[in-house]
Coordinates of C-alpha atoms in Angstrom, one line a residue:
Chain A
M173 CA 0.0 41.0 16.4
S174 CA -0.4 38.3 14.0
E175 CA -2.4 40.4 11.7
H176 CA 0.7 42.9 11.8
N177 CA 2.8 40.1 11.2
S178 CA 1.0 38.6 8.1
I179 CA 0.8 42.0 6.4
N180 CA 4.6 43.0 7.1
P181 CA 6.4 41.2 4.4
V182 CA 9.7 41.1 6.5
S183 CA 8.3 39.3 9.4
T184 CA 6.4 36.8 7.1
S185 CA 10.0 35.9 5.5
A186 CA 11.6 36.1 8.7
R187 CA 9.2 33.3 10.1
K188 CA 9.5 31.5 6.9
A189 CA 13.6 31.7 7.7
N190 CA 12.8 30.3 11.0
T191 CA 10.6 27.2 9.8
K192 CA 13.4 26.7 7.4
N193 CA 16.0 26.8 10.4
L194 CA 13.7 24.3 12.2
Q195 CA 13.6 21.8 9.3
K196 CA 17.1 22.1 8.6
S197 CA 18.0 21.2 12.5
F198 CA 15.5 18.4 12.3
M199 CA 17.3 17.1 9.1
A200 CA 20.7 17.6 10.7
S201 CA 19.8 15.6 13.8
W202 CA 17.9 13.2 11.6
W203 CA 21.0 12.9 9.5
A204 CA 23.1 12.7 12.4
H205 CA 21.0 9.8 13.9
V206 CA 21.4 7.9 10.4
R207 CA 25.1 8.3 10.2
A208 CA 25.6 7.2 13.7
A209 CA 23.5 3.9 13.1
L210 CA 25.3 3.3 9.9
G211 CA 28.6 3.3 11.4
F212 CA 27.6 1.5 14.7
S213 CA 25.8 -1.4 12.7
L214 CA 29.0 -1.5 10.5
K215 CA 31.1 -1.8 13.4
R216 CA 28.7 -4.3 15.3
L217 CA 29.0 -6.7 12.3
W218 CA 32.6 -7.3 13.2
F219 CA 31.9 -8.1 17.0
N220 CA 31.3 -11.8 16.1
P221 CA 33.1 -12.2 12.7
L222 CA 32.5 -16.0 12.4
S223 CA 28.6 -15.6 12.6
T224 CA 28.7 -12.6 10.1
W225 CA 30.8 -14.4 7.6
I226 CA 28.4 -17.5 7.9
T227 CA 25.4 -15.4 7.2
L228 CA 27.2 -13.6 4.6
A229 CA 28.2 -16.8 2.9
A230 CA 24.5 -18.3 3.1
I231 CA 23.1 -15.2 1.4
A232 CA 25.7 -15.3 -1.2
I233 CA 25.0 -18.7 -2.0
A234 CA 21.6 -18.3 -1.9
L235 CA 21.9 -15.2 -4.3
S236 CA 24.5 -16.7 -6.6
L237 CA 22.2 -19.6 -7.7
P238 CA 19.4 -17.7 -9.2
T239 CA 22.1 -15.1 -10.4
G240 CA 24.0 -17.9 -12.3
L241 CA 20.8 -19.6 -13.7
H242 CA 20.0 -15.9 -15.0
L243 CA 23.1 -15.8 -17.0
F244 CA 22.8 -19.4 -18.2
L245 CA 19.4 -18.5 -19.6
K246 CA 20.5 -15.3 -21.2
N247 CA 23.3 -16.9 -22.8
L248 CA 21.1 -19.4 -24.1
Q249 CA 18.8 -16.8 -25.4
T250 CA 21.7 -15.1 -27.4
L251 CA 22.1 -18.5 -29.2
T252 CA 18.5 -18.0 -30.6
D253 CA 18.5 -14.3 -31.2
D254 CA 21.4 -14.3 -33.2
H255 CA 20.2 -14.7 -36.6
R256 CA 24.0 -14.3 -38.2
Q257 CA 25.1 -17.7 -36.6
I258 CA 21.7 -19.5 -36.1
P259 CA 20.2 -21.2 -37.4
T260 CA 23.0 -23.3 -39.2
V261 CA 22.4 -26.4 -41.4
S262 CA 25.0 -29.0 -40.8
L263 CA 26.0 -31.3 -43.6
F264 CA 27.3 -34.9 -42.5
L265 CA 29.2 -36.1 -45.5
K266 CA 29.5 -39.8 -46.5
K267 CA 32.4 -41.8 -45.0
N268 CA 34.1 -42.3 -48.4
I269 CA 34.3 -38.6 -48.9
T270 CA 38.0 -37.5 -48.9
E271 CA 38.9 -34.2 -47.4
Q272 CA 39.5 -32.6 -50.6
Q273 CA 36.2 -33.3 -52.0
A274 CA 34.5 -32.0 -49.1
K275 CA 36.6 -28.7 -49.3
D276 CA 35.7 -28.6 -52.9
R277 CA 31.9 -29.0 -52.4
A278 CA 32.2 -26.3 -49.6
V279 CA 33.6 -23.9 -52.1
L280 CA 30.8 -24.5 -54.4
L281 CA 28.2 -24.2 -51.8
T282 CA 29.6 -20.9 -51.0
E283 CA 29.0 -19.4 -54.5
L284 CA 25.5 -20.4 -54.3
N285 CA 22.6 -17.9 -53.8
G286 CA 21.4 -17.6 -50.4
I287 CA 24.4 -19.1 -48.4
E288 CA 26.5 -16.6 -46.5
R289 CA 29.3 -19.0 -45.4
V290 CA 30.4 -22.6 -45.2
I291 CA 32.6 -23.8 -42.7
F292 CA 34.6 -27.2 -43.2
V293 CA 35.1 -29.3 -39.9
S294 CA 37.2 -32.3 -40.7
K295 CA 36.7 -35.5 -39.0
E296 CA 40.2 -35.4 -37.3
N297 CA 39.9 -32.0 -36.1
A298 CA 36.2 -33.0 -34.8
F299 CA 37.7 -36.1 -33.2
K300 CA 40.5 -34.2 -31.5
K301 CA 38.0 -31.9 -30.0
M302 CA 35.9 -34.7 -28.9
S303 CA 38.4 -36.4 -27.0
A304 CA 39.4 -33.3 -25.3
L305 CA 36.0 -32.6 -24.4
I306 CA 35.4 -35.9 -22.8
G307 CA 38.8 -36.0 -21.2
F308 CA 40.2 -39.1 -22.9
E309 CA 43.7 -39.0 -24.5
E310 CA 43.6 -38.7 -28.3
S311 CA 45.8 -41.9 -28.7
D312 CA 43.5 -43.9 -26.3
L313 CA 40.4 -43.2 -28.2
K314 CA 42.0 -44.2 -31.4
A315 CA 43.1 -47.4 -29.7
L316 CA 39.6 -47.8 -29.1
Y317 CA 38.1 -46.9 -32.6
G318 CA 41.2 -47.9 -34.7
D319 CA 42.8 -45.3 -37.1
E320 CA 39.7 -44.6 -38.7
T321 CA 37.8 -42.1 -36.5
P322 CA 33.8 -42.8 -36.4
L323 CA 33.0 -39.2 -37.2
P324 CA 32.4 -37.8 -40.7
H325 CA 33.6 -34.8 -42.3
V326 CA 31.3 -32.0 -41.6
L327 CA 30.2 -28.7 -43.4
V328 CA 28.5 -26.3 -41.4
V329 CA 26.3 -23.9 -43.7
T330 CA 25.1 -20.6 -42.6
P331 CA 22.1 -19.3 -44.6
D332 CA 21.9 -15.9 -45.6
L333 CA 18.5 -14.9 -44.0
S334 CA 18.8 -11.1 -44.7
L335 CA 17.8 -12.0 -48.4
T336 CA 15.0 -14.0 -47.9
G337 CA 13.6 -12.9 -44.8
Q338 CA 11.1 -15.8 -44.2
M339 CA 13.1 -18.2 -42.1
D340 CA 10.8 -21.2 -41.9
G341 CA 10.5 -21.7 -45.8
T342 CA 13.9 -21.0 -46.8
I343 CA 15.6 -23.5 -44.4
K344 CA 13.5 -26.0 -45.6
D345 CA 13.9 -25.3 -49.3
L346 CA 17.7 -25.1 -48.6
T347 CA 17.7 -28.5 -46.7
K348 CA 16.0 -30.3 -49.5
K349 CA 18.6 -28.9 -51.9
L350 CA 21.5 -29.8 -49.7
R351 CA 20.4 -33.3 -49.3
S352 CA 20.4 -34.1 -52.9
Y353 CA 24.2 -33.7 -53.2
P354 CA 25.8 -37.2 -53.7
E355 CA 28.3 -36.6 -51.0
V356 CA 25.8 -35.9 -48.4
E357 CA 24.6 -38.6 -45.9
S358 CA 22.5 -36.4 -44.0
V359 CA 21.4 -33.1 -43.2
Q360 CA 20.7 -31.5 -39.9
A361 CA 18.8 -28.4 -39.9
D362 CA 19.2 -26.5 -36.7
I363 CA 15.7 -24.9 -37.1
E364 CA 14.3 -27.6 -35.1
W365 CA 16.6 -27.3 -32.4
V366 CA 16.1 -23.6 -32.3
K367 CA 12.2 -23.8 -31.9
R368 CA 13.2 -26.8 -29.1
L369 CA 15.7 -24.5 -27.7
G370 CA 13.0 -21.5 -27.3
D371 CA 10.6 -24.0 -25.7
I372 CA 13.4 -25.0 -23.4
I373 CA 14.0 -21.5 -22.3
S374 CA 10.7 -20.5 -21.5
F375 CA 10.3 -23.6 -19.5
A376 CA 13.5 -22.6 -17.7
Q377 CA 12.7 -19.1 -17.4
R378 CA 9.6 -20.2 -15.4
M379 CA 11.7 -22.4 -13.5
G380 CA 14.1 -19.8 -12.8
L381 CA 11.1 -17.7 -11.3
V382 CA 10.5 -20.5 -8.9
V383 CA 14.2 -20.8 -7.7
W384 CA 14.4 -17.0 -7.6
V385 CA 11.2 -16.6 -5.3
L386 CA 12.4 -19.5 -3.1
L387 CA 16.0 -18.3 -2.8
L388 CA 14.9 -14.8 -2.3
L389 CA 12.9 -15.9 0.5
T390 CA 16.0 -17.9 1.8
V391 CA 17.9 -14.5 2.1
L392 CA 14.6 -12.9 3.9
L393 CA 14.7 -15.7 6.5
V394 CA 18.7 -15.8 6.8
V395 CA 18.9 -12.2 7.6
G396 CA 15.7 -12.1 9.7
N397 CA 17.1 -15.0 11.8
T398 CA 20.5 -13.2 12.4
I399 CA 18.9 -10.0 13.2
R400 CA 16.7 -11.9 15.5
L401 CA 19.5 -13.5 17.4
D402 CA 21.6 -9.9 17.4
I403 CA 18.2 -8.7 19.1
E404 CA 18.2 -11.2 21.7
N405 CA 21.9 -10.5 22.2
R406 CA 21.2 -6.7 23.0
K407 CA 17.8 -7.0 24.8
E408 CA 19.1 -5.2 27.6
E409 CA 20.3 -2.1 25.4
I410 CA 17.1 -2.0 23.7
D411 CA 15.1 -2.1 27.1
V412 CA 17.4 0.8 28.3
T413 CA 17.3 2.9 25.3
R414 CA 13.4 2.3 25.2
F415 CA 13.4 3.3 28.6
I416 CA 15.0 6.6 28.4
G417 CA 12.7 7.6 25.8
A418 CA 14.0 6.2 22.4
T419 CA 11.4 6.0 19.7
R420 CA 10.8 2.9 17.7
S421 CA 12.4 4.0 14.8
Y422 CA 15.6 5.1 16.8
I423 CA 15.7 1.3 18.0
R424 CA 14.9 -0.1 14.7
R425 CA 17.5 1.9 12.7
P426 CA 20.7 0.2 13.5
F427 CA 19.1 -3.2 12.9
L428 CA 17.6 -2.1 9.6
F429 CA 21.2 -1.1 8.7
G430 CA 22.4 -4.0 10.1
G431 CA 20.2 -6.1 7.5
L432 CA 21.3 -3.6 4.8
W433 CA 24.8 -4.6 5.2
Y434 CA 24.1 -8.3 5.4
G435 CA 22.1 -7.9 2.1
L436 CA 24.6 -5.5 0.5
F437 CA 27.8 -7.6 1.2
G438 CA 26.0 -10.9 0.7
G439 CA 25.2 -9.5 -2.9
I440 CA 28.6 -8.5 -3.6
I441 CA 30.2 -11.8 -2.6
S442 CA 27.6 -13.7 -4.7
L443 CA 28.7 -11.6 -7.7
V444 CA 31.9 -12.5 -7.2
I445 CA 31.2 -16.1 -6.8
V446 CA 29.2 -15.9 -10.2
H447 CA 32.2 -14.1 -11.8
F448 CA 34.8 -16.5 -10.9
S449 CA 32.4 -19.5 -11.8
L450 CA 31.9 -17.7 -15.4
L451 CA 35.7 -17.4 -15.6
F452 CA 36.1 -21.2 -14.9
L453 CA 33.3 -22.0 -17.6
I454 CA 34.5 -19.6 -20.3
P455 CA 37.8 -21.7 -21.7
P456 CA 35.8 -24.9 -22.4
I457 CA 32.7 -23.1 -23.8
R458 CA 35.0 -21.2 -26.3
K459 CA 36.6 -24.7 -27.3
L460 CA 33.2 -26.1 -27.9
S461 CA 32.0 -23.2 -30.0
E462 CA 35.0 -22.8 -32.1
S463 CA 34.8 -26.5 -33.1
Y464 CA 31.7 -25.6 -34.8
G465 CA 32.7 -22.5 -36.3
S466 CA 30.6 -20.3 -33.9
H467 CA 32.0 -17.2 -32.3
F468 CA 29.6 -17.6 -29.2
T469 CA 31.1 -16.1 -26.0
L470 CA 29.8 -16.4 -22.8
T471 CA 28.3 -12.9 -21.6
G472 CA 29.0 -11.9 -18.1
L473 CA 26.7 -9.7 -15.9
D474 CA 26.0 -6.2 -17.1
F475 CA 25.9 -3.2 -15.2
S476 CA 22.3 -2.8 -14.7
M477 CA 21.8 -6.4 -13.8
T478 CA 24.6 -5.9 -11.1
F479 CA 22.8 -2.8 -9.8
Y480 CA 19.4 -4.8 -9.5
I481 CA 21.1 -7.6 -7.7
L482 CA 22.6 -5.6 -5.2
L483 CA 19.5 -3.4 -5.0
I484 CA 17.2 -6.5 -4.4
S485 CA 19.8 -8.1 -1.8
S486 CA 20.0 -4.7 0.3
F487 CA 16.1 -4.3 0.2
L488 CA 15.6 -7.8 1.4
G489 CA 18.3 -7.5 4.1
I490 CA 16.4 -4.3 5.4
V491 CA 13.1 -6.2 5.1
G492 CA 14.2 -9.2 6.8
A493 CA 15.6 -7.2 9.7
W494 CA 12.5 -4.8 9.8
I495 CA 10.3 -8.0 10.3
A496 CA 12.5 -9.4 13.2
V497 CA 12.6 -5.9 15.1
E498 CA 9.0 -5.4 14.6
R499 CA 8.2 -8.7 16.0
H500 CA 10.6 -7.8 18.9
L501 CA 9.0 -4.3 19.7
R502 CA 5.7 -5.4 19.3
K503 CA 5.9 -8.6 21.6
N504 CA 8.0 -7.1 24.5
E505 CA 7.2 -4.0 26.6
V506 CA 10.2 -2.8 28.3
V507 CA 11.2 -5.0 31.4
L508 CA 13.5 -3.5 33.7
Chain B
M93 CA 3.7 17.5 39.5
I94 CA 2.4 13.6 40.5
E95 CA -1.0 12.8 41.1
F96 CA -2.4 9.5 41.8
S97 CA -6.2 9.0 42.6
N98 CA -7.8 5.8 43.4
V99 CA -5.1 3.9 41.6
S100 CA -4.9 0.1 41.4
K101 CA -2.6 -2.1 39.6
Q102 CA -3.2 -5.5 39.2
Y103 CA -0.8 -7.8 37.0
P104 CA -2.1 -10.4 34.3
T105 CA -0.9 -12.8 36.7
G106 CA -3.6 -11.9 39.0
Q107 CA -1.0 -10.4 41.9
L108 CA -2.8 -7.0 43.0
A109 CA 0.5 -5.0 43.5
L110 CA -1.6 -1.5 44.4
Y111 CA -4.9 -1.1 45.7
N112 CA -6.5 2.4 45.9
V113 CA -3.6 4.6 46.0
N114 CA -3.8 8.3 46.4
L115 CA -0.9 10.6 46.4
S116 CA 0.0 14.2 45.4
M117 CA 3.5 15.7 45.0
K118 CA 4.2 19.2 44.1
A119 CA 6.8 20.2 41.5
G120 CA 10.1 20.4 43.1
E121 CA 9.3 18.3 46.2
M122 CA 11.6 15.6 47.4
A123 CA 10.0 12.5 48.9
F124 CA 10.9 8.7 50.1
L125 CA 8.6 5.9 49.3
T126 CA 8.9 3.2 52.0
G127 CA 6.9 0.1 52.8
H128 CA 7.6 -3.6 53.0
S129 CA 9.2 -5.2 50.5
G130 CA 6.4 -6.3 48.1
A131 CA 4.4 -3.5 49.0
G132 CA 4.2 -2.3 45.6
K133 CA 7.0 0.7 45.7
S134 CA 8.6 -0.7 42.4
T135 CA 5.2 -0.7 40.7
L136 CA 4.4 2.7 41.9
L137 CA 7.5 4.1 40.4
K138 CA 6.9 2.2 37.2
L139 CA 3.4 3.6 36.8
I140 CA 4.8 7.0 36.9
A141 CA 7.5 6.3 34.2
M142 CA 4.8 4.5 32.3
L143 CA 6.6 1.2 32.3
E144 CA 3.1 -0.3 33.5
R145 CA -0.2 1.4 33.1
P146 CA -2.8 1.2 36.0
T147 CA -5.9 -1.2 35.8
Q148 CA -7.9 1.4 37.7
G149 CA -7.7 5.1 38.6
E150 CA -5.9 8.1 37.2
I151 CA -2.5 9.3 37.1
I152 CA -1.4 12.7 36.3
I153 CA 2.1 13.6 35.4
N154 CA 3.3 17.3 34.9
G155 CA -0.3 18.1 33.9
S156 CA -0.9 15.3 31.3
A157 CA -3.2 12.4 32.3
V158 CA -1.1 9.0 31.7
N159 CA -4.2 7.1 30.8
S160 CA -4.8 9.2 27.8
I161 CA -1.0 8.9 26.4
K162 CA -0.9 7.0 23.3
N163 CA 1.9 4.5 22.8
K164 CA 3.6 6.5 20.2
H165 CA 3.8 9.6 22.5
I166 CA 5.3 7.5 25.3
P167 CA 9.3 8.2 24.2
P168 CA 8.9 12.0 24.4
F169 CA 6.9 11.7 27.8
R170 CA 9.8 9.3 29.2
R171 CA 12.4 12.0 28.3
Q172 CA 10.8 14.4 30.9
I173 CA 11.7 11.4 33.7
G174 CA 15.0 10.4 34.8
M175 CA 15.1 6.9 36.7
I176 CA 17.6 5.1 38.6
F177 CA 17.4 1.5 39.5
Q178 CA 19.3 -0.8 42.2
N179 CA 20.8 -2.5 39.5
H180 CA 22.4 0.4 37.4
H181 CA 21.4 -1.0 33.9
L182 CA 24.4 0.3 32.5
L183 CA 25.5 -0.9 29.1
L184 CA 28.5 -2.7 29.5
D185 CA 30.0 -2.4 25.9
R186 CA 30.3 1.4 26.0
T187 CA 32.4 3.8 28.1
I188 CA 30.9 5.8 31.0
F189 CA 30.9 8.8 28.4
D190 CA 28.7 6.9 26.0
N191 CA 26.4 5.6 28.7
V192 CA 25.6 9.0 30.0
A193 CA 25.4 10.4 26.7
L194 CA 22.7 8.1 25.4
P195 CA 19.6 10.2 26.2
L196 CA 21.2 13.0 24.7
K197 CA 21.9 11.1 21.6
I198 CA 18.3 9.7 21.5
T199 CA 17.0 13.6 21.3
G200 CA 19.3 14.3 18.4
L201 CA 21.6 16.9 20.2
H202 CA 24.7 18.0 18.5
H203 CA 28.2 16.3 19.7
R204 CA 29.5 19.7 21.0
D205 CA 26.5 20.2 23.4
I206 CA 26.3 16.4 24.0
R207 CA 30.0 16.5 25.2
R208 CA 29.1 19.7 27.2
R209 CA 26.3 18.3 29.1
V210 CA 27.8 14.9 29.7
H211 CA 30.8 16.5 31.1
A212 CA 28.5 18.7 33.5
A213 CA 26.6 15.6 34.8
L214 CA 29.6 13.6 35.3
D215 CA 31.2 16.4 37.1
K216 CA 28.2 16.8 39.4
V217 CA 28.5 13.0 40.3
S218 CA 32.4 13.5 40.7
L219 CA 33.1 10.9 38.0
L220 CA 34.5 13.2 35.2
N221 CA 37.9 11.6 35.5
K222 CA 36.4 8.2 34.6
Q223 CA 34.5 9.0 31.5
K224 CA 36.4 7.0 29.2
E225 CA 36.3 3.8 31.2
N226 CA 34.2 0.8 31.1
P227 CA 31.3 0.3 33.7
M228 CA 32.7 -2.9 34.8
M229 CA 36.1 -1.1 36.1
L230 CA 34.1 1.0 38.4
S231 CA 33.0 0.1 42.2
A232 CA 29.4 -0.2 42.8
G233 CA 28.8 3.3 44.3
E234 CA 30.4 4.7 41.1
Q235 CA 28.4 2.6 38.9
Q236 CA 25.3 4.0 40.7
R237 CA 26.5 7.4 40.4
V238 CA 26.8 6.9 36.4
G239 CA 23.4 5.6 36.6
I240 CA 22.2 9.1 38.3
A241 CA 24.4 11.1 35.8
R242 CA 22.5 9.3 32.9
A243 CA 19.2 10.1 34.8
V244 CA 19.7 13.6 35.1
V245 CA 21.8 14.7 31.9
N246 CA 18.7 15.2 29.9
K247 CA 17.5 17.7 32.8
P248 CA 14.2 15.7 33.7
T249 CA 11.6 17.5 35.6
I250 CA 11.0 14.5 37.5
I251 CA 13.6 12.0 39.2
L252 CA 12.6 8.5 40.1
A253 CA 15.1 5.9 42.2
D254 CA 14.2 2.5 43.0
E255 CA 16.2 1.4 46.0
P256 CA 19.3 3.5 44.7
T257 CA 21.4 2.6 47.8
G258 CA 20.4 -0.9 48.0
N259 CA 23.9 -2.4 47.4
L260 CA 26.0 0.3 49.0
D261 CA 27.6 0.6 52.3
P262 CA 25.9 3.5 54.6
E263 CA 28.5 6.0 53.8
L264 CA 28.3 5.7 50.2
A265 CA 24.4 5.6 50.6
Q266 CA 24.5 8.8 52.3
D267 CA 26.6 10.3 49.3
I268 CA 24.1 9.3 47.0
M269 CA 21.2 10.6 48.8
Y270 CA 23.1 14.0 49.0
T271 CA 23.5 14.0 45.2
F272 CA 19.6 13.7 45.0
R273 CA 19.2 16.5 47.4
Q274 CA 21.3 18.6 45.2
F275 CA 19.3 17.8 41.9
N276 CA 16.2 18.5 44.0
E277 CA 17.6 21.9 45.1
L278 CA 18.3 22.7 41.3
G279 CA 14.4 22.1 40.6
A280 CA 13.6 18.7 40.0
T281 CA 10.9 16.6 41.6
V282 CA 12.7 13.5 43.3
L283 CA 10.8 10.4 44.6
I284 CA 13.1 7.7 45.9
A285 CA 11.8 4.2 47.0
S286 CA 14.0 2.7 49.7
H287 CA 13.5 0.6 52.9
D288 CA 16.5 2.0 54.6
H289 CA 14.8 4.0 57.7
G290 CA 17.9 5.3 59.3
L291 CA 18.7 7.0 55.9
I292 CA 15.4 8.4 55.4
E293 CA 15.4 9.7 58.8
H294 CA 18.7 11.4 58.3
M295 CA 17.5 13.0 55.2
Q296 CA 14.4 14.6 56.9
A297 CA 12.3 15.0 53.8
R298 CA 8.7 13.8 53.5
T299 CA 8.1 10.1 53.6
I300 CA 5.1 8.4 51.8
V301 CA 4.3 4.9 53.4
L302 CA 2.7 2.1 51.2
Q303 CA 0.8 -0.5 53.5
K304 CA 1.0 -4.1 52.7
I305 CA -2.1 -5.3 51.5
D306 CA -3.5 -8.9 52.4
N307 CA -5.2 -10.7 49.7

């Protein structure tokens, strides 16, 4: 009979179709389980809204710290990457130089080879910005310093690096040349600062890694503990379902999805927190950078980072829940 | 089919619950299990449902030796057994329908079939009209009958009941017993642990007595 079957192409294909049907019905029942568990765990979250919100807040705060740090570092890095803006050379002019003299010098400098742009920052302007930044009324500051502001006029020179390529040497030569002008009190090349910033960033990145690990661990523990409490509350239900023949994966599933929801929603809330913090920070940073003639703007989270954060938080939620459920299932046999 | 040969069970606490039990039930048989409280009735039922494992001896259920069943094969094994407890162990956060549907949901049946079979099971225990209610709203006898419906909805070959009438007045108890008899007549092997001698005599079925052991 079986020989006949294997020869006859019709019944072979019929058998194939049969296995396919079996697989199909297995997939269908699996999918029905998954869907039921997804819905059930989602509904379950709102049985105890207060504790759910507290858990979500804890996860969101834990996630928003490393995310914020990541953004901070990324923005710092754009400062060093952007060769058109940075490095710049700041010329602090002597105190007796008038605004007109400074402006004339700026025009002359612009015509020099190897200089892309010169921006003039008047002392009054800088003073206004400074008083706004430190939160004093301008008049109060004036009362403190007298009519004469303590700040000098500044020329911010942007060298044209595309012509020369080599950054180090060019800047050094340029600095020497600029220092020789009679109006100039002192020259500050940002090259040192750029190098130092690079060092700071690599240090901060390492620190960021530590913060990431610690706070992701926090998320894992928060979700694990919440699911553990949930399991304690539903011990009877777990025992009954186990007793009537539920497999481990059936029992585990709603809790894993619970963990998934915690992670996902916590991640979304953390993104909202980071986004609003960013909105809060943008105006003062724009002001600060404008006063130095820079077009630096804060960059927010891009799509891929948003995706990764949600992926990581959901994954951690599932892992935390998995640990909690496995611990319970391993420790307790059914007791009725 | 249920077979015990030289089965003993000692709990980790040192308590010897069963000693040297030999027992044989044919498929489709109905029997009562009696004995003083503490004689090991519950333990014996738990051994059949694999809620406990024997410390000694061999148990064969429906042709498979319980000792050789691995942990991961316990869930499908348990699906062929329906068990009823004195404390009904219903889930109070769900309706009667959902409670009875639980064993079918675990096996991944389609809703349509689940609905059909849950209705059939509830109909057999005359509770079809209460399917949307919460277990808390039901009387003790009704709760016990929901427990029975849940135990039989899966069409198990073996039905075990541990003091199913313990909390019920005689009339309700008798009702419950007749329900068990009906399932037995449909082909299930039924083993009921009870110490209600009057009721057992009235039912006229095989009676297995566990002697209390002194240790």
